[in-house]
Amino acid sequence: MKNIIKKIIFYFTSVLTALKYRKYLTVKKSVLFDLKLTVSSENIIQCNHALLKKSNINIQGQNNHVIIDGQILTTKILMVGQNNRIIIRKNTKFVNSNIILRGNDCIIEIGCNSTFGSGLYMVCMGNKNQIKIGEDCMFADNVELWNTDSHAIKDMKGVTINLSKPIHVGDKVWIGKNSTILKGVNIGNGVVIGINSLVTKDLPSCSICIGSPAKAIQNNITWERNFITE
C-alpha cells in the first residue's frame, strides 16, 4: 500500500512540475520530485525515461540544451553561456554531484550505464570544450574532473597560456575514490585508476594506473562491476 501511495505522489508531483516549467521543460515517462529549475528563456531541458529527485538545475544564457535519460539525485547542474549541451544517456546515475559548465559551444556527454558515487565534481569551461565519458563507467566517491584551470594565466603580452582542453574517458573505466582528472587527458577503454590518483596525461587501454601523477603499472587487464568474491 505504501508503495502505491508513493507512486501516486511521484506521478502527481511530476505532472505539476512539468506544468510549472512547461515553457522550457519537456517530459516523457519521467519522475520529477522536489526539483528546482532556474532557466532563462531560449533554453531547453528534456527528460526521457528519467528520474530527477531533490536536484537543482540552473541555466543562464541562450540556446543551451540539457538532455537527461538517467537518474539525477540530490545533484546540482549549473550551465552558463550559449550553445552548450549536457547529454546524460540512459541508465546513468548521479548522486550528490555537482556539474558545472561555463562557456560557449561546449558539451558534456555521459554514456549509457555509467554510474557516479557521491561527491562528483565535474567542471567544463571555455569555448568548444568537452568532457566526454563512455559507456559502463564506474566512478567512486569524490572524483573530480577539470578540463580547465578556471582562471586565466597570461604572459606579459596578455596572451593566455593555460587554455582549457577536453577530457575524454573511454568505455568501462573504473575511477577510484578521491581521484582527480585534469584537462587534456584521454583515458582508454577498460582502465582502472587507483584511489587518490591524479591523472595529468593519457592512460592506455586495459591498464591499472595509480599515483600522482598516475602511471600504468599493469597492462592487459579487465575488471568486473560485481563485488569481489575471492
PDB file of C-alpha atoms in Angstrom:
ATOM      1  CA  MET A   1       0.000   0.000   0.000  1.00  0.00           C
ATOM      2  CA  LYS A   2       2.807   2.403   0.882  1.00  0.00           C
ATOM      3  CA  ASN A   3       4.470   1.798  -2.486  1.00  0.00           C
ATOM      4  CA  ILE A   4       1.223   2.527  -4.315  1.00  0.00           C
ATOM      5  CA  ILE A   5       0.765   5.793  -2.409  1.00  0.00           C
ATOM      6  CA  LYS A   6       4.373   6.743  -3.123  1.00  0.00           C
ATOM      7  CA  LYS A   7       3.923   6.095  -6.846  1.00  0.00           C
ATOM      8  CA  ILE A   8       0.771   8.229  -6.894  1.00  0.00           C
ATOM      9  CA  ILE A   9       2.561  11.083  -5.114  1.00  0.00           C
ATOM     10  CA  PHE A  10       5.509  10.889  -7.531  1.00  0.00           C
ATOM     11  CA  TYR A  11       3.134  10.844 -10.509  1.00  0.00           C
ATOM     12  CA  PHE A  12       1.177  13.937  -9.486  1.00  0.00           C
ATOM     13  CA  THR A  13       4.365  15.746  -8.423  1.00  0.00           C
ATOM     14  CA  SER A  14       5.881  15.012 -11.850  1.00  0.00           C
ATOM     15  CA  VAL A  15       2.788  16.323 -13.626  1.00  0.00           C
ATOM     16  CA  LEU A  16       2.742  19.517 -11.553  1.00  0.00           C
ATOM     17  CA  THR A  17       6.480  20.087 -12.118  1.00  0.00           C
ATOM     18  CA  ALA A  18       6.093  19.584 -15.876  1.00  0.00           C
ATOM     19  CA  LEU A  19       3.221  22.083 -15.940  1.00  0.00           C
ATOM     20  CA  LYS A  20       5.065  24.620 -13.798  1.00  0.00           C
ATOM     21  CA  TYR A  21       8.150  24.645 -16.040  1.00  0.00           C
ATOM     22  CA  ARG A  22       6.433  23.832 -19.354  1.00  0.00           C
ATOM     23  CA  LYS A  23       7.983  26.829 -21.171  1.00  0.00           C
ATOM     24  CA  TYR A  24      11.372  25.111 -21.293  1.00  0.00           C
ATOM     25  CA  LEU A  25      10.834  21.591 -19.902  1.00  0.00           C
ATOM     26  CA  THR A  26       9.673  18.577 -21.899  1.00  0.00           C
ATOM     27  CA  VAL A  27       8.962  15.346 -20.061  1.00  0.00           C
ATOM     28  CA  LYS A  28       8.460  11.816 -21.385  1.00  0.00           C
ATOM     29  CA  LYS A  29       7.846   8.921 -18.991  1.00  0.00           C
ATOM     30  CA  SER A  30       9.911  10.557 -16.243  1.00  0.00           C
ATOM     31  CA  VAL A  31       9.613  11.087 -12.486  1.00  0.00           C
ATOM     32  CA  LEU A  32      10.358  14.580 -11.153  1.00  0.00           C
ATOM     33  CA  PHE A  33      10.287  15.112  -7.388  1.00  0.00           C
ATOM     34  CA  ASP A  34      11.412  18.111  -5.326  1.00  0.00           C
ATOM     35  CA  LEU A  35      13.112  19.600  -8.379  1.00  0.00           C
ATOM     36  CA  LYS A  36      14.158  23.267  -8.593  1.00  0.00           C
ATOM     37  CA  LEU A  37      14.727  24.788 -12.022  1.00  0.00           C
ATOM     38  CA  THR A  38      16.085  28.262 -12.745  1.00  0.00           C
ATOM     39  CA  VAL A  39      16.170  28.616 -16.504  1.00  0.00           C
ATOM     40  CA  SER A  40      16.308  31.739 -18.670  1.00  0.00           C
ATOM     41  CA  SER A  41      14.408  31.928 -21.948  1.00  0.00           C
ATOM     42  CA  GLU A  42      15.539  30.143 -25.121  1.00  0.00           C
ATOM     43  CA  ASN A  43      16.940  27.157 -23.221  1.00  0.00           C
ATOM     44  CA  ILE A  44      15.599  23.591 -23.136  1.00  0.00           C
ATOM     45  CA  ILE A  45      15.562  20.742 -20.619  1.00  0.00           C
ATOM     46  CA  GLN A  46      14.430  17.392 -21.984  1.00  0.00           C
ATOM     47  CA  CYS A  47      13.720  14.396 -19.715  1.00  0.00           C
ATOM     48  CA  ASN A  48      13.206  10.978 -21.301  1.00  0.00           C
ATOM     49  CA  HIS A  49      12.596   7.988 -19.003  1.00  0.00           C
ATOM     50  CA  ALA A  50      14.483   9.950 -16.328  1.00  0.00           C
ATOM     51  CA  LEU A  51      14.374  10.211 -12.542  1.00  0.00           C
ATOM     52  CA  LEU A  52      15.166  13.637 -11.073  1.00  0.00           C
ATOM     53  CA  LYS A  53      14.874  13.916  -7.310  1.00  0.00           C
ATOM     54  CA  LYS A  54      15.887  16.679  -4.885  1.00  0.00           C
ATOM     55  CA  SER A  55      18.061  18.330  -7.535  1.00  0.00           C
ATOM     56  CA  ASN A  56      18.727  21.847  -8.808  1.00  0.00           C
ATOM     57  CA  ILE A  57      19.265  22.858 -12.446  1.00  0.00           C
ATOM     58  CA  ASN A  58      20.298  26.447 -13.207  1.00  0.00           C
ATOM     59  CA  ILE A  59      20.727  27.512 -16.856  1.00  0.00           C
ATOM     60  CA  GLN A  60      21.797  31.039 -17.803  1.00  0.00           C
ATOM     61  CA  GLY A  61      22.323  32.277 -21.358  1.00  0.00           C
ATOM     62  CA  GLN A  62      20.762  31.241 -24.654  1.00  0.00           C
ATOM     63  CA  ASN A  63      20.329  28.160 -26.820  1.00  0.00           C
ATOM     64  CA  ASN A  64      21.524  25.748 -24.164  1.00  0.00           C
ATOM     65  CA  HIS A  65      20.155  22.211 -24.073  1.00  0.00           C
ATOM     66  CA  VAL A  66      20.122  19.604 -21.282  1.00  0.00           C
ATOM     67  CA  ILE A  67      19.003  16.070 -22.164  1.00  0.00           C
ATOM     68  CA  ILE A  68      18.548  13.612 -19.296  1.00  0.00           C
ATOM     69  CA  ASP A  69      17.706   9.932 -19.745  1.00  0.00           C
ATOM     70  CA  GLY A  70      19.189   8.725 -16.447  1.00  0.00           C
ATOM     71  CA  GLN A  71      18.863   9.276 -12.688  1.00  0.00           C
ATOM     72  CA  ILE A  72      19.809  12.633 -11.130  1.00  0.00           C
ATOM     73  CA  LEU A  73      19.583  12.515  -7.327  1.00  0.00           C
ATOM     74  CA  THR A  74      20.464  15.380  -4.944  1.00  0.00           C
ATOM     75  CA  THR A  75      22.580  16.899  -7.704  1.00  0.00           C
ATOM     76  CA  LYS A  76      23.293  20.449  -8.877  1.00  0.00           C
ATOM     77  CA  ILE A  77      23.748  21.378 -12.539  1.00  0.00           C
ATOM     78  CA  LEU A  78      24.898  24.889 -13.489  1.00  0.00           C
ATOM     79  CA  MET A  79      25.188  25.953 -17.125  1.00  0.00           C
ATOM     80  CA  VAL A  80      26.222  29.481 -18.143  1.00  0.00           C
ATOM     81  CA  GLY A  81      26.801  30.640 -21.726  1.00  0.00           C
ATOM     82  CA  GLN A  82      25.484  29.954 -25.202  1.00  0.00           C
ATOM     83  CA  ASN A  83      25.018  26.905 -27.455  1.00  0.00           C
ATOM     84  CA  ASN A  84      26.082  24.422 -24.778  1.00  0.00           C
ATOM     85  CA  ARG A  85      24.916  20.827 -24.346  1.00  0.00           C
ATOM     86  CA  ILE A  86      24.739  18.404 -21.450  1.00  0.00           C
ATOM     87  CA  ILE A  87      23.692  14.917 -22.544  1.00  0.00           C
ATOM     88  CA  ILE A  88      23.120  12.246 -19.895  1.00  0.00           C
ATOM     89  CA  ARG A  89      22.200   8.961 -21.560  1.00  0.00           C
ATOM     90  CA  LYS A  90      20.039   6.083 -20.318  1.00  0.00           C
ATOM     91  CA  ASN A  91      20.705   4.032 -17.174  1.00  0.00           C
ATOM     92  CA  THR A  92      23.207   6.539 -15.783  1.00  0.00           C
ATOM     93  CA  LYS A  93      23.114   7.556 -12.126  1.00  0.00           C
ATOM     94  CA  PHE A  94      24.382  10.655 -10.321  1.00  0.00           C
ATOM     95  CA  VAL A  95      24.147  11.055  -6.531  1.00  0.00           C
ATOM     96  CA  ASN A  96      25.079  14.218  -4.614  1.00  0.00           C
ATOM     97  CA  SER A  97      27.050  15.577  -7.558  1.00  0.00           C
ATOM     98  CA  ASN A  98      27.999  18.977  -8.965  1.00  0.00           C
ATOM     99  CA  ILE A  99      28.160  19.547 -12.733  1.00  0.00           C
ATOM    100  CA  ILE A 100      29.341  22.982 -13.880  1.00  0.00           C
ATOM    101  CA  LEU A 101      29.566  24.187 -17.486  1.00  0.00           C
ATOM    102  CA  ARG A 102      30.634  27.752 -18.265  1.00  0.00           C
ATOM    103  CA  GLY A 103      31.396  28.819 -21.822  1.00  0.00           C
ATOM    104  CA  ASN A 104      30.120  28.677 -25.372  1.00  0.00           C
ATOM    105  CA  ASP A 105      29.647  25.706 -27.720  1.00  0.00           C
ATOM    106  CA  CYS A 106      30.766  23.282 -25.005  1.00  0.00           C
ATOM    107  CA  ILE A 107      29.487  19.768 -24.388  1.00  0.00           C
ATOM    108  CA  ILE A 108      29.356  17.315 -21.502  1.00  0.00           C
ATOM    109  CA  GLU A 109      28.263  13.862 -22.622  1.00  0.00           C
ATOM    110  CA  ILE A 110      27.806  10.806 -20.393  1.00  0.00           C
ATOM    111  CA  GLY A 111      27.445   7.352 -21.956  1.00  0.00           C
ATOM    112  CA  CYS A 112      24.846   4.731 -21.118  1.00  0.00           C
ATOM    113  CA  ASN A 113      25.064   2.642 -17.928  1.00  0.00           C
ATOM    114  CA  SER A 114      27.709   4.837 -16.264  1.00  0.00           C
ATOM    115  CA  THR A 115      27.408   5.465 -12.517  1.00  0.00           C
ATOM    116  CA  PHE A 116      28.899   8.105 -10.233  1.00  0.00           C
ATOM    117  CA  GLY A 117      29.462   7.948  -6.487  1.00  0.00           C
ATOM    118  CA  SER A 118      28.674  10.732  -4.064  1.00  0.00           C
ATOM    119  CA  GLY A 119      30.674  13.940  -4.287  1.00  0.00           C
ATOM    120  CA  LEU A 120      31.410  14.019  -8.021  1.00  0.00           C
ATOM    121  CA  TYR A 121      32.668  17.455  -9.127  1.00  0.00           C
ATOM    122  CA  MET A 122      32.758  17.978 -12.896  1.00  0.00           C
ATOM    123  CA  VAL A 123      33.824  21.308 -14.426  1.00  0.00           C
ATOM    124  CA  CYS A 124      33.829  22.203 -18.127  1.00  0.00           C
ATOM    125  CA  MET A 125      34.800  25.726 -19.229  1.00  0.00           C
ATOM    126  CA  GLY A 126      35.984  27.560 -22.324  1.00  0.00           C
ATOM    127  CA  ASN A 127      34.945  27.667 -25.969  1.00  0.00           C
ATOM    128  CA  LYS A 128      34.140  24.471 -27.879  1.00  0.00           C
ATOM    129  CA  ASN A 129      35.478  22.457 -24.972  1.00  0.00           C
ATOM    130  CA  GLN A 130      34.335  18.964 -23.944  1.00  0.00           C
ATOM    131  CA  ILE A 131      34.073  16.336 -21.269  1.00  0.00           C
ATOM    132  CA  LYS A 132      33.011  13.010 -22.762  1.00  0.00           C
ATOM    133  CA  ILE A 133      32.604   9.856 -20.692  1.00  0.00           C
ATOM    134  CA  GLY A 134      31.938   6.498 -22.328  1.00  0.00           C
ATOM    135  CA  GLU A 135      29.548   3.682 -21.518  1.00  0.00           C
ATOM    136  CA  ASP A 136      29.578   1.354 -18.489  1.00  0.00           C
ATOM    137  CA  CYS A 137      31.957   3.523 -16.455  1.00  0.00           C
ATOM    138  CA  MET A 138      32.055   3.400 -12.640  1.00  0.00           C
ATOM    139  CA  PHE A 139      33.245   6.408 -10.658  1.00  0.00           C
ATOM    140  CA  ALA A 140      33.753   6.045  -6.899  1.00  0.00           C
ATOM    141  CA  ASP A 141      33.077   8.815  -4.364  1.00  0.00           C
ATOM    142  CA  ASN A 142      34.682  12.259  -4.559  1.00  0.00           C
ATOM    143  CA  VAL A 143      36.041  12.050  -8.095  1.00  0.00           C
ATOM    144  CA  GLU A 144      36.802  15.387  -9.779  1.00  0.00           C
ATOM    145  CA  LEU A 145      37.150  16.240 -13.479  1.00  0.00           C
ATOM    146  CA  TRP A 146      38.537  19.636 -14.533  1.00  0.00           C
ATOM    147  CA  ASN A 147      39.077  20.439 -18.212  1.00  0.00           C
ATOM    148  CA  THR A 148      40.070  23.952 -17.242  1.00  0.00           C
ATOM    149  CA  ASP A 149      42.118  25.927 -14.727  1.00  0.00           C
ATOM    150  CA  SER A 150      39.021  28.142 -14.175  1.00  0.00           C
ATOM    151  CA  HIS A 151      41.001  31.423 -14.276  1.00  0.00           C
ATOM    152  CA  ALA A 152      43.311  32.719 -16.993  1.00  0.00           C
ATOM    153  CA  ILE A 153      47.087  32.976 -16.607  1.00  0.00           C
ATOM    154  CA  LYS A 154      48.636  35.403 -19.106  1.00  0.00           C
ATOM    155  CA  ASP A 155      52.149  36.209 -20.225  1.00  0.00           C
ATOM    156  CA  MET A 156      53.443  39.759 -20.197  1.00  0.00           C
ATOM    157  CA  LYS A 157      51.947  40.340 -23.667  1.00  0.00           C
ATOM    158  CA  GLY A 158      48.481  39.481 -22.401  1.00  0.00           C
ATOM    159  CA  VAL A 159      48.290  36.071 -24.128  1.00  0.00           C
ATOM    160  CA  THR A 160      46.556  33.311 -22.168  1.00  0.00           C
ATOM    161  CA  ILE A 161      48.986  30.442 -21.557  1.00  0.00           C
ATOM    162  CA  ASN A 162      46.674  27.974 -19.769  1.00  0.00           C
ATOM    163  CA  LEU A 163      43.963  27.231 -22.327  1.00  0.00           C
ATOM    164  CA  SER A 164      41.196  24.798 -21.436  1.00  0.00           C
ATOM    165  CA  LYS A 165      41.438  21.350 -23.076  1.00  0.00           C
ATOM    166  CA  PRO A 166      38.992  18.426 -23.491  1.00  0.00           C
ATOM    167  CA  ILE A 167      38.779  15.323 -21.326  1.00  0.00           C
ATOM    168  CA  HIS A 168      37.839  12.021 -22.965  1.00  0.00           C
ATOM    169  CA  VAL A 169      37.138   8.914 -20.889  1.00  0.00           C
ATOM    170  CA  GLY A 170      36.645   5.625 -22.746  1.00  0.00           C
ATOM    171  CA  ASP A 171      34.167   2.825 -22.140  1.00  0.00           C
ATOM    172  CA  LYS A 172      34.200   0.683 -18.974  1.00  0.00           C
ATOM    173  CA  VAL A 173      36.582   2.855 -16.960  1.00  0.00           C
ATOM    174  CA  TRP A 174      36.709   2.456 -13.165  1.00  0.00           C
ATOM    175  CA  ILE A 175      37.983   5.515 -11.280  1.00  0.00           C
ATOM    176  CA  GLY A 176      38.850   5.093  -7.595  1.00  0.00           C
ATOM    177  CA  LYS A 177      37.851   7.302  -4.686  1.00  0.00           C
ATOM    178  CA  ASN A 178      39.311  10.818  -4.325  1.00  0.00           C
ATOM    179  CA  SER A 179      40.896  10.794  -7.783  1.00  0.00           C
ATOM    180  CA  THR A 180      41.221  13.881 -10.000  1.00  0.00           C
ATOM    181  CA  ILE A 181      41.265  14.028 -13.807  1.00  0.00           C
ATOM    182  CA  LEU A 182      42.827  17.176 -15.279  1.00  0.00           C
ATOM    183  CA  LYS A 183      42.478  18.897 -18.654  1.00  0.00           C
ATOM    184  CA  GLY A 184      43.766  17.472 -21.914  1.00  0.00           C
ATOM    185  CA  VAL A 185      43.599  13.848 -20.767  1.00  0.00           C
ATOM    186  CA  ASN A 186      42.479  10.837 -22.831  1.00  0.00           C
ATOM    187  CA  ILE A 187      41.728   7.688 -20.828  1.00  0.00           C
ATOM    188  CA  GLY A 188      41.472   4.482 -22.851  1.00  0.00           C
ATOM    189  CA  ASN A 189      38.842   1.764 -22.621  1.00  0.00           C
ATOM    190  CA  GLY A 190      38.863  -0.637 -19.664  1.00  0.00           C
ATOM    191  CA  VAL A 191      41.211   1.407 -17.471  1.00  0.00           C
ATOM    192  CA  VAL A 192      41.270   1.046 -13.662  1.00  0.00           C
ATOM    193  CA  ILE A 193      42.506   4.143 -11.796  1.00  0.00           C
ATOM    194  CA  GLY A 194      43.523   3.668  -8.156  1.00  0.00           C
ATOM    195  CA  ILE A 195      42.400   5.632  -5.106  1.00  0.00           C
ATOM    196  CA  ASN A 196      43.816   9.168  -4.681  1.00  0.00           C
ATOM    197  CA  SER A 197      45.301   9.271  -8.176  1.00  0.00           C
ATOM    198  CA  LEU A 198      45.987  12.479 -10.099  1.00  0.00           C
ATOM    199  CA  VAL A 199      45.636  11.982 -13.857  1.00  0.00           C
ATOM    200  CA  THR A 200      47.599  14.548 -15.884  1.00  0.00           C
ATOM    201  CA  LYS A 201      48.471  12.552 -19.028  1.00  0.00           C
ATOM    202  CA  ASP A 202      46.869   9.978 -21.332  1.00  0.00           C
ATOM    203  CA  LEU A 203      46.383   6.455 -19.970  1.00  0.00           C
ATOM    204  CA  PRO A 204      46.484   3.315 -22.173  1.00  0.00           C
ATOM    205  CA  SER A 205      43.505   0.994 -22.559  1.00  0.00           C
ATOM    206  CA  CYS A 206      43.137  -2.104 -20.354  1.00  0.00           C
ATOM    207  CA  SER A 207      45.652  -0.934 -17.740  1.00  0.00           C
ATOM    208  CA  ILE A 208      45.829  -0.367 -13.980  1.00  0.00           C
ATOM    209  CA  CYS A 209      47.026   3.178 -13.250  1.00  0.00           C
ATOM    210  CA  ILE A 210      47.910   4.696  -9.888  1.00  0.00           C
ATOM    211  CA  GLY A 211      49.808   7.593  -8.370  1.00  0.00           C
ATOM    212  CA  SER A 212      50.288  11.317  -8.618  1.00  0.00           C
ATOM    213  CA  PRO A 213      50.779  11.701 -11.487  1.00  0.00           C
ATOM    214  CA  ALA A 214      49.044   8.462 -12.454  1.00  0.00           C
ATOM    215  CA  LYS A 215      51.057   5.888 -14.413  1.00  0.00           C
ATOM    216  CA  ALA A 216      50.248   2.430 -15.757  1.00  0.00           C
ATOM    217  CA  ILE A 217      51.627  -0.343 -13.516  1.00  0.00           C
ATOM    218  CA  GLN A 218      49.980  -3.292 -15.279  1.00  0.00           C
ATOM    219  CA  ASN A 219      48.574  -3.837 -18.772  1.00  0.00           C
ATOM    220  CA  ASN A 220      46.207  -6.322 -20.425  1.00  0.00           C
ATOM    221  CA  ILE A 221      43.656  -6.372 -17.601  1.00  0.00           C
ATOM    222  CA  THR A 222      39.884  -6.351 -17.374  1.00  0.00           C
ATOM    223  CA  TRP A 223      37.536  -5.766 -14.428  1.00  0.00           C
ATOM    224  CA  GLU A 224      34.015  -6.620 -13.221  1.00  0.00           C
ATOM    225  CA  ARG A 225      31.425  -4.357 -11.645  1.00  0.00           C
ATOM    226  CA  ASN A 226      30.111  -7.032  -9.244  1.00  0.00           C
ATOM    227  CA  PHE A 227      31.596  -7.137  -5.734  1.00  0.00           C
ATOM    228  CA  ILE A 228      34.646  -9.354  -5.400  1.00  0.00           C
ATOM    229  CA  THR A 229      34.127 -12.886  -4.031  1.00  0.00           C
ATOM    230  CA  GLU A 230      37.730 -14.151  -3.925  1.00  0.00           C
TER     231      GLU A 230
END
